[in-house]
Short mmCIF file of C-alpha atoms and ligand atoms in Angstrom, two decimals:
data_model
loop_
_atom_site.label_atom_id
_atom_site.label_comp_id
_atom_site.label_asym_id
_atom_site.label_seq_id
_atom_site.Cartn_x
_atom_site.Cartn_y
_atom_site.Cartn_z
CA MET A 661 27.20 6.74 0.70
CA ASN A 662 24.33 5.76 2.63
CA LEU A 663 21.54 7.60 4.61
CA ILE A 664 19.17 6.59 7.49
CA VAL A 665 15.68 7.73 7.06
CA GLY A 666 13.57 8.10 10.31
CA TRP A 667 9.71 7.46 9.72
CA LEU A 668 7.48 8.78 12.47
CA TYR A 669 5.00 6.39 13.78
CA PRO A 670 4.20 4.57 10.23
CA ASP A 671 1.02 2.95 12.06
CA LEU A 672 -0.53 5.97 13.29
CA MET A 673 0.60 8.68 10.83
CA SER A 674 0.30 7.82 7.13
CA THR A 675 -3.02 9.33 5.69
CA TYR A 676 -3.67 9.92 1.88
CA GLY A 677 -0.54 7.79 0.78
CA ASP A 678 1.92 9.43 2.96
CA ARG A 679 3.88 6.28 3.46
CA GLY A 680 4.70 6.80 -0.42
CA ASN A 681 7.25 9.53 0.35
CA ILE A 682 9.23 6.91 1.93
CA VAL A 683 9.09 4.77 -1.16
CA VAL A 684 10.25 7.48 -3.43
CA LEU A 685 13.01 8.67 -1.27
CA LYS A 686 14.37 5.04 -1.02
CA LYS A 687 14.05 4.46 -4.73
CA ARG A 688 15.46 7.54 -5.86
CA CYS A 689 18.67 6.81 -3.52
CA GLU A 690 18.82 3.19 -4.75
CA TRP A 691 18.52 3.89 -8.38
CA ARG A 692 21.87 6.19 -7.53
CA GLY A 693 23.54 3.36 -5.65
CA ILE A 694 22.92 5.16 -2.28
CA ASP A 695 22.05 2.75 0.47
CA VAL A 696 18.98 3.61 2.52
CA LYS A 697 18.17 2.17 5.78
CA ILE A 698 14.44 3.13 7.01
CA CYS A 699 14.02 3.33 10.86
CA SER A 700 10.69 3.22 11.95
CA ILE A 701 10.22 5.54 14.85
CA THR A 702 7.47 4.01 17.21
CA PHE A 703 6.72 3.95 20.94
CA ASP A 704 9.65 1.42 21.46
CA THR A 705 12.46 3.12 19.49
CA SER A 706 15.50 4.09 21.30
CA GLU A 707 16.87 7.50 21.66
CA GLN A 708 20.22 6.23 19.88
CA ASP A 709 18.42 4.90 17.04
CA ILE A 710 16.61 8.39 16.42
CA GLN A 711 20.15 10.05 17.03
CA GLN A 712 21.33 8.33 14.01
CA CYS A 713 18.81 9.56 11.26
CA ASP A 714 19.74 11.70 8.48
CA ILE A 715 16.34 12.54 7.47
CA VAL A 716 13.19 12.26 9.38
CA ILE A 717 9.63 11.93 7.66
CA GLY A 718 6.17 12.31 9.13
CA GLY A 719 2.95 11.85 7.80
CA GLY A 720 -0.69 12.92 8.45
CA ALA A 721 -2.98 11.86 11.14
CA GLN A 722 -6.51 12.40 12.49
CA ASP A 723 -6.78 13.84 16.04
CA ARG A 724 -6.99 10.99 17.93
CA GLN A 725 -3.83 9.60 16.33
CA GLN A 726 -2.09 12.96 16.95
CA LYS A 727 -2.90 12.76 20.58
CA LEU A 728 -1.15 9.40 21.13
CA VAL A 729 1.76 10.59 19.02
CA ILE A 730 2.37 13.96 20.79
CA GLU A 731 2.30 12.19 24.26
CA ASP A 732 5.04 9.89 23.26
CA LEU A 733 7.07 12.59 21.44
CA ARG A 734 6.77 14.96 24.52
CA ARG A 735 7.88 12.16 26.94
CA ARG A 736 11.30 11.88 25.56
CA LYS A 737 11.60 11.80 21.66
CA GLY A 738 10.92 15.43 21.07
CA GLY A 739 13.97 16.89 22.61
CA ILE A 740 16.18 14.70 20.44
CA LEU A 741 14.26 15.62 17.15
CA LYS A 742 14.84 19.24 18.20
CA GLU A 743 18.51 18.65 18.56
CA LEU A 744 18.72 16.91 15.13
CA PHE A 745 16.85 19.77 13.32
CA ASN A 746 19.15 22.25 15.11
CA GLU A 747 22.18 20.06 13.78
CA ASN A 748 20.71 20.90 10.50
CA LYS A 749 19.45 17.25 9.75
CA VAL A 750 16.82 17.32 7.10
CA GLY A 751 13.09 16.70 7.62
CA LEU A 752 9.68 16.59 5.66
CA PHE A 753 6.59 16.65 7.59
CA VAL A 754 2.81 16.59 6.12
CA CYS A 755 -0.18 17.90 7.48
CA GLY A 756 -0.80 16.20 10.96
CA SER A 757 3.02 15.99 11.97
CA PRO A 758 3.84 19.44 11.63
CA GLN A 759 0.77 20.31 13.54
CA LEU A 760 2.57 18.78 16.46
CA LEU A 761 5.80 20.28 15.75
CA GLY A 762 4.47 23.66 16.19
CA HIS A 763 3.78 25.22 19.58
CA TYR A 764 0.29 23.75 20.08
CA TYR A 765 -2.44 22.17 17.89
CA MET A 766 -6.04 22.86 19.22
CA THR A 767 -8.08 19.90 18.19
CA GLY A 768 -11.61 19.94 16.67
CA ASP A 769 -12.91 19.25 20.18
CA GLY A 770 -11.09 22.22 21.52
CA GLU A 771 -8.46 20.36 23.38
CA LYS A 772 -5.03 22.03 23.30
CA LEU A 773 -2.20 19.66 22.44
CA GLN A 774 1.05 20.99 23.38
CA GLY A 775 3.69 20.66 20.59
CA LEU A 776 7.43 20.49 20.32
CA GLY A 777 7.81 24.05 19.34
CA ILE A 778 10.32 23.23 16.66
CA PHE A 779 8.49 25.42 14.02
CA ASP A 780 7.34 28.85 15.28
CA MET A 781 3.76 28.24 14.56
CA VAL A 782 0.38 27.32 15.96
CA THR A 783 -2.74 25.41 14.56
CA LYS A 784 -6.17 25.95 15.47
CA HIS A 785 -9.15 23.44 14.26
CA PHE A 786 -12.21 25.68 14.63
CA GLY A 787 -14.52 22.75 14.95
CA LYS A 788 -16.92 20.78 12.87
CA ASP A 789 -19.00 23.85 11.72
CA LYS A 790 -16.22 25.43 9.98
CA PRO A 791 -15.53 23.75 6.53
CA ARG A 792 -12.19 21.75 6.22
CA CYS A 793 -9.79 22.79 3.68
CA ILE A 794 -10.11 20.12 1.02
CA GLY A 795 -8.91 20.07 -2.62
CA ASN A 796 -5.93 20.13 -4.90
CA LEU A 797 -2.96 22.60 -3.88
CA VAL A 798 -0.65 24.24 -6.23
CA ALA A 799 2.07 26.76 -4.71
CA GLU A 800 5.14 28.54 -5.55
CA ILE A 801 8.48 27.83 -3.91
CA SER A 802 11.53 30.07 -3.72
CA ASP A 803 14.84 29.65 -5.27
CA ARG A 804 16.49 28.19 -2.45
CA PHE A 805 15.40 24.88 -3.85
CA LYS A 806 17.42 25.33 -6.92
CA VAL A 807 20.64 23.33 -7.01
CA SER A 808 22.22 23.44 -10.45
CA HIS A 809 22.38 19.85 -11.31
CA LEU A 810 19.02 18.97 -9.85
CA PRO A 811 15.73 19.07 -11.33
CA PHE A 812 13.70 22.25 -10.75
CA ARG A 813 10.34 23.70 -11.11
CA PRO A 814 9.17 26.65 -9.21
CA THR A 815 5.90 25.03 -7.96
CA ILE A 816 4.71 22.19 -5.47
CA VAL A 817 1.51 20.19 -5.97
CA GLY A 818 -0.33 17.90 -3.84
CA PHE A 819 -3.79 17.18 -2.18
CA GLU A 820 -4.84 18.80 1.02
CA ASN A 821 -7.44 17.66 3.70
CA HIS A 822 -7.21 19.51 7.24
CA GLY A 823 -9.37 21.06 9.68
CA GLY A 824 -6.57 22.69 11.47
CA ARG A 825 -5.55 26.07 10.27
CA THR A 826 -1.99 27.05 10.92
CA TYR A 827 -0.51 30.54 11.64
CA LEU A 828 3.17 31.10 11.19
CA GLY A 829 5.38 33.33 13.77
CA ASN A 830 8.55 35.37 12.65
CA GLY A 831 10.80 32.47 13.53
CA VAL A 832 9.85 30.52 10.28
CA SER A 833 9.31 31.18 6.86
CA SER A 834 6.70 29.80 4.73
CA PHE A 835 7.36 26.78 2.32
CA ALA A 836 5.64 28.37 -0.48
CA ARG A 837 2.91 30.79 -1.65
CA VAL A 838 -0.56 29.59 -2.49
CA ILE A 839 -1.53 29.47 -6.24
CA LYS A 840 -4.44 27.35 -5.84
CA GLY A 841 -5.97 25.88 -2.71
CA PHE A 842 -5.95 26.77 0.95
CA GLY A 843 -2.34 26.30 2.34
CA ASN A 844 -1.82 26.89 6.03
CA ASN A 845 -5.04 28.60 6.68
CA GLY A 846 -6.89 29.85 3.63
CA GLU A 847 -6.35 33.39 4.49
CA ASP A 848 -2.73 34.70 4.37
CA GLY A 849 -1.57 32.83 1.24
CA THR A 850 1.14 31.05 3.16
CA GLU A 851 1.62 27.19 2.51
CA GLY A 852 3.68 25.19 4.98
CA ALA A 853 6.85 26.19 6.70
CA MET A 854 10.65 25.99 6.66
CA TYR A 855 12.98 25.83 9.74
CA LYS A 856 16.46 25.20 8.95
CA HIS A 857 16.39 22.18 6.51
CA CYS A 858 13.01 20.90 7.71
CA ILE A 859 9.84 21.39 5.47
CA ALA A 860 6.33 21.26 6.72
CA THR A 861 3.71 21.07 4.21
CA TYR A 862 -0.16 20.44 3.92
CA ALA A 863 0.43 18.52 0.58
CA HIS A 864 -0.40 15.04 0.62
CA GLY A 865 -0.17 13.09 -2.66
CA PRO A 866 2.06 11.22 -1.69
CA PHE A 867 3.77 14.71 -2.02
CA LEU A 868 7.44 13.43 -3.23
CA SER A 869 6.12 11.43 -6.03
CA LYS A 870 4.64 14.50 -8.07
CA ASN A 871 7.48 16.66 -6.64
CA PRO A 872 10.77 15.06 -7.56
CA HIS A 873 12.65 18.32 -7.14
CA ILE A 874 11.69 18.39 -3.55
CA ALA A 875 12.69 14.59 -3.14
CA ASP A 876 16.12 15.42 -4.68
CA TRP A 877 16.68 18.51 -2.59
CA LEU A 878 16.02 16.34 0.57
CA ILE A 879 18.58 13.58 -0.61
CA TYR A 880 21.23 16.11 -1.85
CA THR A 881 20.96 18.25 1.45
CA ALA A 882 21.15 15.21 3.68
CA LEU A 883 24.22 13.75 2.03
CA SER A 884 26.10 17.21 1.79
CA ILE A 885 25.23 17.57 5.62
CA LYS A 886 26.53 13.92 6.37
CA TYR A 887 29.43 13.75 4.41
CA LYS A 888 30.64 17.51 4.71
CA LYS A 889 30.97 17.95 0.96
CA THR A 890 29.13 18.92 -2.13
CA VAL A 891 27.59 15.78 -3.64
CA HIS A 892 26.56 15.19 -7.13
CA LEU A 893 23.22 13.24 -7.76
CA ASP A 894 22.82 11.47 -11.19
CA PRO A 895 19.91 12.84 -12.77
CA LEU A 896 16.84 10.18 -13.33
CA PRO A 897 14.45 9.98 -16.16
CA ASP A 898 11.42 11.86 -14.44
CA ASP A 899 9.07 12.30 -17.48
CA LEU A 900 6.20 10.64 -15.69
CA GLU A 901 6.66 12.38 -12.50
CA TRP A 902 6.66 15.98 -14.06
CA LYS A 903 3.49 14.95 -16.18
CA ALA A 904 1.82 14.12 -12.96
CA HIS A 905 3.17 17.26 -11.62
CA GLU A 906 1.88 19.42 -14.79
CA TYR A 907 -1.48 17.67 -14.72
CA ALA A 908 -2.05 18.55 -10.85
CA CYS A 909 -1.01 22.12 -11.68
CA SER A 910 -3.82 22.17 -14.64
CA LEU A 911 -6.63 21.05 -12.29
N1 LIG B 469 -6.15 16.23 12.02
C1 LIG B 469 -5.45 17.21 11.49
C2 LIG B 469 -6.43 18.25 10.72
O1 LIG B 469 -7.57 17.76 10.29
C3 LIG B 469 -4.60 16.56 10.16
C4 LIG B 469 -5.44 15.98 9.19
C5 LIG B 469 -4.22 15.35 8.23
O2 LIG B 469 -3.23 15.01 8.35
N2 LIG B 469 -4.75 14.99 6.84
O3 LIG B 469 -6.30 19.39 10.58
#
């Protein structure tokens, strides 16, 4: 079996170790004999290359980089990504990238960046005078991530640092409920968003290194969709990963 992982703008969108999510996905596949090809999605990437991706990963970025990225996405790639996700392809987007996949992101300077509208949500940065949402994040996920033979914990952990505050519409569910930290906006207890098989989260970390259950859920879901059958993933020795997870929960 094999998977093609699309990586959105590696040079522009990888804050707080987000590139580690690619490393974790790749290693957890390789340890199980699953081949992985990483397809960096940059300004020059062809539409055909994007169409072949089974999983798409996006990281965080500051407003300046986000502006460059959304201009390119809106030119031609955004429509293809939308099609992929509507066909149930899998995605994980951290902080700055999901802000661009909502209806709009209002930057710290008050500029409205029109998003791709994949997630029914909007994000507003209220400017430098409003404190950023910074710190460790712990949140509770739903049972939908429980797959009988895969590792599972009801929590996710990560580190958040964002000025933008995200507000969900009715067309998405939140990814998790905040236990500790700010999550989407520090007001309504929601953290991240889910649309079909795409996860948006504010958790950096890198996220997947401390949340192996979500890494395996992404791999399992992508393979099941690609090969149109229920796949079995061999268990991996995750003691260190769970220690990191538990430590982050205790902070
Ligand atoms: N520029 C965005 C914000 O501050 C995203 C930051 C990030 O990706 N860490 O809200």
